[in-house]
């Protein structure tokens, strides 16, 4: 949460279920109302306490970073600047669903797709995630995602344990000896997409980079039958020696170190 003093009020920015919420309070701390945002996305608010203008920047999976002027009295955002990108948003759906991971933990996932797709198990799906270092996978615009959607593909982005979407406990439950939880969450996302007939193993591609490269590398070894394509970018894969190179020793707080006998056991797995 962050707080900004703007136009005589306090504006609080939250991440709620991996997308932005902005709440307005009086300078005395009394709740006034929530800001009505254009859709589910990522937003920031700007302005000065002694001046009336209130500005909001907003982006989503289908909306590039756009600037709005916020009308406090009418609780609405008026478009001020939008990048010149031609995209018919009405052609696509963005949903956030919940599914159960291996241990019963409920995990949220964004799914993006063309409204005309059929749930016949034949849709090409790109499943991507991160699940580490407290990084939150929130809605942001990607020209690559848009191109994939326009080509009748589908994108799925689960909020894995190890990320920061649900606070410190969520991060802690996917690091060190609990890292397997992040892998299990990702595998369960793939199984959900297959069971719900959005796709099939023959049509499912996975992508991750850096810590996400470790993610897709691990799940490929554990469940190779679930995926047809694996894009493993700049991955962290040598978990027994990674800490010996460059600044990687600082990552031991996230993964542990093979030089620690207790941590070696789960890292080796």
PDB file of N, CA and C in Angstrom, residues 91 113-118 152:
ATOM      1  N   UNK A  91     -13.225  -7.347 -28.551  1.00  0.00           N
ATOM      2  CA  UNK A  91     -13.050  -8.679 -29.136  1.00  0.00           C
ATOM      3  C   UNK A  91     -12.546  -9.707 -28.132  1.00  0.00           C
ATOM      4  N   UNK A 113      -8.357 -14.163 -23.674  1.00  0.00           N
ATOM      5  CA  UNK A 113      -8.688 -14.926 -24.868  1.00  0.00           C
ATOM      6  C   UNK A 113      -9.684 -14.166 -25.740  1.00  0.00           C
ATOM      7  N   UNK A 114      -9.742 -14.564 -27.000  1.00  0.00           N
ATOM      8  CA  UNK A 114     -10.726 -14.030 -27.937  1.00  0.00           C
ATOM      9  C   UNK A 114     -12.110 -14.552 -27.569  1.00  0.00           C
ATOM     10  N   UNK A 115     -13.109 -13.678 -27.623  1.00  0.00           N
ATOM     11  CA  UNK A 115     -14.455 -14.065 -27.220  1.00  0.00           C
ATOM     12  C   UNK A 115     -15.036 -15.192 -28.067  1.00  0.00           C
ATOM     13  N   UNK A 116     -14.478 -15.399 -29.240  1.00  0.00           N
ATOM     14  CA  UNK A 116     -15.045 -16.396 -30.151  1.00  0.00           C
ATOM     15  C   UNK A 116     -14.439 -17.788 -30.000  1.00  0.00           C
ATOM     16  N   UNK A 117     -13.503 -17.964 -29.074  1.00  0.00           N
ATOM     17  CA  UNK A 117     -12.901 -19.293 -28.957  1.00  0.00           C
ATOM     18  C   UNK A 117     -13.912 -20.300 -28.409  1.00  0.00           C
ATOM     19  N   UNK A 118     -13.688 -21.537 -28.726  1.00  0.00           N
ATOM     20  CA  UNK A 118     -14.523 -22.620 -28.216  1.00  0.00           C
ATOM     21  C   UNK A 118     -13.708 -23.456 -27.224  1.00  0.00           C
ATOM     22  N   UNK A 152      -5.544 -15.740 -32.386  1.00  0.00           N
ATOM     23  CA  UNK A 152      -6.454 -16.737 -31.817  1.00  0.00           C
ATOM     24  C   UNK A 152      -5.794 -17.586 -30.720  1.00  0.00           C
TER      25      UNK A 152
END
